[in-house]
Amino acid sequence: MKTVAMVLFPDFLLLDMAGPMEVFSIANRYLAPTERYELSTIGTEHGALRASNGVSVHPDVHIDQADQAYDLLLVPGGPGAYSEKHPPLLDWLQSAVSRAGCYGSICTGAFVLGHAGLLDGYRVTTHWHYTERLIKAFPKATVETDKIYVQDRNLITSGGVTAGIDLALSVVAEDHGKKVAQDVAKVLLVVMKRQGSQAQFSPLMAAVAPHETPVTRVQNYMLEHLDEAFSIERMAGLATMSPRHFARVFAREVKMTPMEFLQSARIDCARNLLETTDLPLKTVAFKSGFGSVRHMRFLFSEKLGLTPTLYREQSS
């Protein structure tokens, strides 16, 4: 029997806890008694802890009493994970992880592990909205910005919220085989392996800076005329700069090349049209500036990991 523990703190995200724990609980229906998961919750405070949605949960044990060597130790995300540091929890985690067979985080729970010094030297991920923040906070970790979940040696981290279910299913598959994990996925009405990555949920293009500069003028012009053809020379002309100087200034200000910005803007435009309209793919491709469905399909597959048709189906 494997032991799985979830560490709870004030303002944790309830679904980050409930999703993975439900996966292990349902898996127990298909396992022999000696193979089942033993689930428990550990609290940073005595008594009930209030989740970010207002629901209170009474952990099984306080961290001062949790000295067991857990097979899997997980930390959920939520406002309490990325807004607070919880010093007693960080100290306890450092000791508990040394005894655990495997440890990990759901969503922004990665910040708790990071503050405990447990991400350094590992490949990790978190919710797409917080990847840049995680990169800046913990430069010794390698952050995978578009993965649903990442396993690196004895550390497993997941993307946002429901990605914790994907993480738990992967653990069940590794422990007991793909068939058991598939049975659990069917009960939960989720797919065993998602199409695409976190990139399909996050905008590829960063917002244009509010202050006006030659670069932002070009950016705004491109966004209003995505169906037109653009070259570095044309963009530079709009900014009244030489092509080389424009490319250098653009990359410095926007953190991507002009052509990367244009491509990302076109993909985001196409995504919006696929989500909000029933326009034919040919029209979507034209309005977004791809020129052809084939080109749009290639870039969608390359950047998002799925075709425009699958993207529309998953968004509807």
Coordinates of C-alpha atoms in Angstrom, one line a residue:
M1 CA 0.0 0.0 0.0
K2 CA 1.4 3.4 -1.0
T3 CA 0.9 6.5 1.1
V4 CA -0.1 9.8 -0.5
A5 CA -0.2 12.9 1.5
M6 CA -1.4 16.4 0.6
V7 CA -0.1 19.4 2.6
L8 CA -2.7 22.1 3.3
F9 CA -2.2 25.7 4.3
P10 CA -4.6 28.7 4.5
D11 CA -6.0 29.9 1.1
F12 CA -5.1 26.7 -0.8
L13 CA -7.0 25.9 -4.0
L14 CA -9.5 23.2 -3.2
L15 CA -9.6 21.7 -6.6
D16 CA -5.8 21.3 -6.5
M17 CA -6.3 19.0 -3.5
A18 CA -9.6 17.3 -4.5
G19 CA -8.7 16.5 -8.1
P20 CA -5.6 14.4 -7.5
M21 CA -6.9 12.8 -4.3
E22 CA -10.1 11.7 -6.2
V23 CA -7.9 10.0 -8.8
F24 CA -6.2 7.9 -6.2
S25 CA -9.4 7.2 -4.3
I26 CA -11.1 6.0 -7.5
A27 CA -8.1 3.9 -8.4
N28 CA -8.5 2.1 -5.1
R29 CA -11.8 0.6 -6.5
Y30 CA -9.7 -1.3 -9.1
L31 CA -6.9 -2.4 -6.8
A32 CA -6.4 -5.2 -4.4
P33 CA -6.4 -4.1 -0.8
T34 CA -2.7 -4.5 -0.4
E35 CA -2.1 -2.3 -3.5
R36 CA -4.4 0.6 -2.7
Y37 CA -3.4 4.1 -1.9
E38 CA -3.6 5.4 1.7
L39 CA -4.6 9.0 1.5
S40 CA -4.1 11.7 4.1
T41 CA -4.0 15.5 4.6
I42 CA -1.5 17.4 6.6
G43 CA -2.2 20.9 7.9
T44 CA 0.0 23.8 8.8
E45 CA -2.4 24.9 11.5
H46 CA -4.5 23.1 14.1
G47 CA -8.1 22.8 13.3
A48 CA -9.9 23.5 10.0
L49 CA -8.2 25.3 7.1
R50 CA -10.1 27.5 4.8
A51 CA -9.6 27.1 1.1
S52 CA -9.5 30.0 -1.3
N53 CA -13.2 29.4 -2.2
G54 CA -14.3 29.6 1.4
V55 CA -14.7 25.8 2.0
S56 CA -13.1 24.6 5.2
V57 CA -11.1 21.3 5.4
H58 CA -10.0 19.6 8.6
P59 CA -6.6 18.0 7.9
D60 CA -5.9 14.5 9.3
V61 CA -2.7 15.6 11.1
H62 CA -0.7 18.7 11.9
I63 CA 2.8 19.1 10.4
D64 CA 4.4 18.8 13.9
Q65 CA 3.0 15.2 14.1
A66 CA 3.6 14.2 10.5
D67 CA 6.9 12.4 10.6
Q68 CA 5.9 9.5 8.3
A69 CA 8.0 8.6 5.2
Y70 CA 5.3 9.2 2.6
D71 CA 5.6 7.5 -0.8
L72 CA 4.2 10.7 -2.5
L73 CA 4.0 14.1 -0.9
L74 CA 2.1 16.8 -2.8
V75 CA 1.6 20.5 -2.3
P76 CA -1.4 22.3 -3.8
G77 CA -1.5 25.8 -5.3
G78 CA -3.7 28.8 -4.6
P79 CA -3.3 32.3 -3.4
G80 CA -1.7 31.0 -0.2
A81 CA 1.0 29.3 -2.2
Y82 CA 2.2 32.2 -4.3
S83 CA 1.4 35.1 -1.9
E84 CA 2.7 33.7 1.4
K85 CA 5.9 31.8 2.4
H86 CA 4.7 29.8 5.5
P87 CA 8.1 29.4 7.2
P88 CA 7.1 26.5 9.4
L89 CA 5.9 24.6 6.4
L90 CA 9.1 25.3 4.5
D91 CA 11.2 23.9 7.3
W92 CA 9.0 20.8 7.6
L93 CA 9.0 20.2 3.8
Q94 CA 12.8 20.1 3.7
S95 CA 12.8 17.3 6.2
A96 CA 9.7 15.5 4.9
V97 CA 11.0 15.5 1.3
S98 CA 14.2 13.8 2.4
R99 CA 12.1 10.9 3.7
A100 CA 9.5 10.8 0.9
G101 CA 9.8 8.5 -2.1
C102 CA 8.5 11.2 -4.4
Y103 CA 7.3 14.7 -4.0
G104 CA 5.6 17.3 -6.1
S105 CA 3.2 20.2 -6.6
I106 CA -0.1 21.1 -8.2
C107 CA -0.4 24.4 -10.1
T108 CA 1.2 27.2 -8.1
G109 CA 2.2 24.9 -5.3
A110 CA 5.6 25.0 -7.1
F111 CA 6.2 28.3 -5.4
V112 CA 6.0 26.6 -2.0
L113 CA 8.5 24.0 -3.1
G114 CA 10.7 26.8 -4.5
H115 CA 10.8 28.8 -1.3
A116 CA 11.8 25.6 0.5
G117 CA 14.7 25.2 -2.0
L118 CA 13.3 22.1 -3.5
L119 CA 13.2 23.1 -7.2
D120 CA 16.8 23.9 -7.7
G121 CA 18.4 21.8 -10.4
Y122 CA 15.1 20.3 -11.5
R123 CA 12.8 20.7 -14.6
V124 CA 9.4 21.9 -13.3
T125 CA 6.2 23.6 -14.4
T126 CA 3.3 25.5 -13.0
H127 CA 0.1 27.3 -14.2
W128 CA 0.9 29.1 -17.5
H129 CA -0.1 32.5 -16.0
Y130 CA 2.7 32.1 -13.4
T131 CA 5.6 30.6 -15.3
E132 CA 7.4 33.9 -15.8
R133 CA 7.0 34.7 -12.2
L134 CA 8.4 31.2 -11.3
I135 CA 11.4 31.7 -13.6
K136 CA 12.3 35.0 -12.0
A137 CA 11.8 33.7 -8.5
F138 CA 13.8 30.5 -8.8
P139 CA 16.4 30.9 -11.5
K140 CA 18.2 27.6 -10.6
A141 CA 15.1 25.6 -11.7
T142 CA 14.4 24.9 -15.4
V143 CA 10.7 25.9 -16.0
E144 CA 8.9 24.2 -18.8
T145 CA 6.3 26.8 -19.8
D146 CA 3.9 24.7 -21.8
K147 CA 3.9 21.2 -20.2
I148 CA 0.7 19.8 -18.5
Y149 CA 3.0 18.1 -16.0
V150 CA 6.7 17.4 -15.7
Q151 CA 8.5 14.5 -13.9
D152 CA 12.2 14.9 -13.2
R153 CA 13.6 12.1 -11.0
N154 CA 11.7 12.2 -7.7
L155 CA 10.0 15.5 -8.4
I156 CA 6.7 15.8 -10.3
T157 CA 5.0 19.1 -10.9
S158 CA 1.8 20.0 -12.9
G159 CA 0.4 23.0 -14.7
G160 CA -2.8 24.8 -13.6
V161 CA -5.6 23.4 -11.5
T162 CA -7.1 20.4 -13.4
A163 CA -3.6 19.4 -14.6
G164 CA -3.3 17.9 -11.1
I165 CA -5.6 15.2 -12.3
D166 CA -3.3 14.5 -15.2
L167 CA -0.4 14.3 -12.8
A168 CA -2.2 11.8 -10.6
L169 CA -3.3 9.7 -13.5
S170 CA 0.3 9.5 -14.6
V171 CA 1.3 8.3 -11.2
V172 CA -1.4 5.6 -11.2
A173 CA -0.3 4.5 -14.7
E174 CA 3.3 4.2 -13.5
D175 CA 2.3 2.3 -10.3
H176 CA -0.4 0.0 -11.6
G177 CA -0.4 0.2 -15.4
K178 CA -2.2 2.1 -18.1
K179 CA -5.4 0.1 -17.9
V180 CA -6.1 1.1 -14.3
A181 CA -5.4 4.8 -15.1
Q182 CA -7.7 4.6 -18.1
D183 CA -10.5 3.1 -16.0
V184 CA -10.1 6.0 -13.5
A185 CA -10.1 8.6 -16.3
K186 CA -13.4 7.1 -17.7
V187 CA -15.0 7.5 -14.3
L188 CA -13.9 11.1 -14.1
L189 CA -14.9 11.7 -17.7
V190 CA -11.5 13.0 -18.6
V191 CA -9.1 11.9 -21.3
M192 CA -6.1 9.8 -20.3
K193 CA -3.7 12.0 -22.3
R194 CA -4.7 15.5 -23.4
Q195 CA -4.1 16.8 -26.9
G196 CA -1.7 19.8 -26.9
S197 CA -0.2 21.6 -24.0
Q198 CA -0.7 24.5 -21.6
A199 CA 0.1 26.8 -24.6
Q200 CA -3.4 26.2 -25.9
F201 CA -4.8 28.0 -22.9
S202 CA -2.4 30.9 -22.6
P203 CA -2.0 33.9 -25.0
L204 CA 1.2 33.6 -27.1
M205 CA 1.5 37.3 -27.5
A206 CA 2.2 39.6 -24.6
A207 CA 0.1 42.8 -24.3
V208 CA 1.4 45.8 -26.1
A209 CA 2.9 48.4 -23.8
P210 CA 0.5 51.3 -23.1
H211 CA 3.1 54.1 -23.8
E212 CA 3.7 55.1 -27.4
T213 CA 7.0 54.4 -29.0
P214 CA 8.0 53.6 -32.6
V215 CA 7.9 49.9 -31.7
T216 CA 4.4 50.0 -30.1
R217 CA 3.1 52.0 -33.1
V218 CA 4.3 49.2 -35.4
Q219 CA 2.8 46.5 -33.0
N220 CA -0.6 48.2 -33.0
Y221 CA -0.6 48.7 -36.7
M222 CA 0.2 45.0 -37.3
L223 CA -2.6 43.9 -34.9
E224 CA -5.1 46.0 -36.9
H225 CA -3.8 44.7 -40.3
L226 CA -3.0 41.0 -39.6
D227 CA -4.3 40.0 -43.0
E228 CA -1.6 42.1 -44.7
A229 CA 1.9 40.9 -45.7
F230 CA 4.7 42.1 -43.4
S231 CA 8.5 42.0 -43.8
I232 CA 11.2 43.4 -41.5
E233 CA 11.8 46.1 -44.1
R234 CA 8.1 47.1 -44.1
M235 CA 7.9 47.1 -40.3
A236 CA 11.1 49.2 -40.1
G237 CA 9.7 51.6 -42.6
L238 CA 6.6 52.1 -40.4
A239 CA 8.9 52.9 -37.5
T240 CA 11.2 55.1 -39.6
M241 CA 14.2 53.0 -38.7
S242 CA 16.7 50.9 -40.5
P243 CA 15.8 47.2 -40.6
R244 CA 18.7 46.1 -38.5
H245 CA 18.2 48.8 -35.9
F246 CA 14.4 48.2 -35.8
A247 CA 14.9 44.4 -35.2
R248 CA 17.4 45.1 -32.4
V249 CA 15.2 47.7 -30.6
F250 CA 12.0 45.5 -31.1
A251 CA 13.7 42.4 -29.6
R252 CA 14.9 44.5 -26.6
E253 CA 11.5 46.0 -25.9
V254 CA 9.2 43.1 -26.7
K255 CA 11.4 40.2 -25.7
M256 CA 10.7 38.5 -29.0
T257 CA 11.6 39.1 -32.6
P258 CA 9.2 41.1 -34.9
M259 CA 8.4 38.0 -36.9
E260 CA 7.8 36.0 -33.7
F261 CA 5.4 38.7 -32.5
L262 CA 3.5 38.7 -35.8
Q263 CA 3.2 34.9 -35.8
S264 CA 2.0 34.8 -32.2
A265 CA -0.5 37.6 -32.9
R266 CA -1.9 35.7 -35.9
I267 CA -2.2 32.5 -33.9
D268 CA -4.0 34.4 -31.1
C269 CA -6.3 36.0 -33.6
A270 CA -7.1 32.6 -35.2
R271 CA -7.8 31.1 -31.8
N272 CA -10.2 33.9 -30.9
L273 CA -12.1 33.3 -34.2
L274 CA -12.2 29.6 -33.7
E275 CA -13.5 30.0 -30.2
T276 CA -16.2 32.7 -30.9
T277 CA -17.3 32.1 -34.5
D278 CA -18.4 29.3 -36.9
L279 CA -16.3 30.8 -39.7
P280 CA -14.8 28.2 -42.1
L281 CA -11.2 27.5 -41.6
K282 CA -10.3 29.1 -44.9
T283 CA -11.9 32.4 -43.7
V284 CA -10.2 32.2 -40.3
A285 CA -6.8 31.6 -42.0
F286 CA -7.4 34.6 -44.3
K287 CA -8.6 37.0 -41.5
S288 CA -5.6 36.0 -39.3
G289 CA -3.1 36.6 -42.1
F290 CA -1.9 33.0 -42.6
G291 CA -2.8 32.9 -46.3
S292 CA -3.8 29.3 -46.3
V293 CA -5.3 26.7 -44.0
R294 CA -2.3 24.5 -44.5
H295 CA 0.1 27.2 -43.1
M296 CA -2.3 27.8 -40.2
R297 CA -2.5 24.1 -39.5
F298 CA 1.3 23.7 -39.5
L299 CA 1.8 26.6 -37.0
F300 CA -1.0 25.5 -34.7
S301 CA 0.5 22.0 -34.6
E302 CA 4.0 23.4 -34.0
K303 CA 3.0 26.0 -31.3
L304 CA 0.0 24.5 -29.6
G305 CA 0.4 20.8 -30.3
L306 CA -3.0 20.4 -32.0
T307 CA -4.8 21.3 -35.2
P308 CA -7.2 24.3 -35.7
T309 CA -10.0 21.8 -36.0
L310 CA -9.1 20.0 -32.7
Y311 CA -8.7 23.4 -31.0
R312 CA -12.2 24.5 -32.1
E313 CA -13.6 21.2 -30.9
Q314 CA -12.0 21.5 -27.4
S315 CA -13.0 25.1 -27.1
S316 CA -16.7 24.6 -28.0

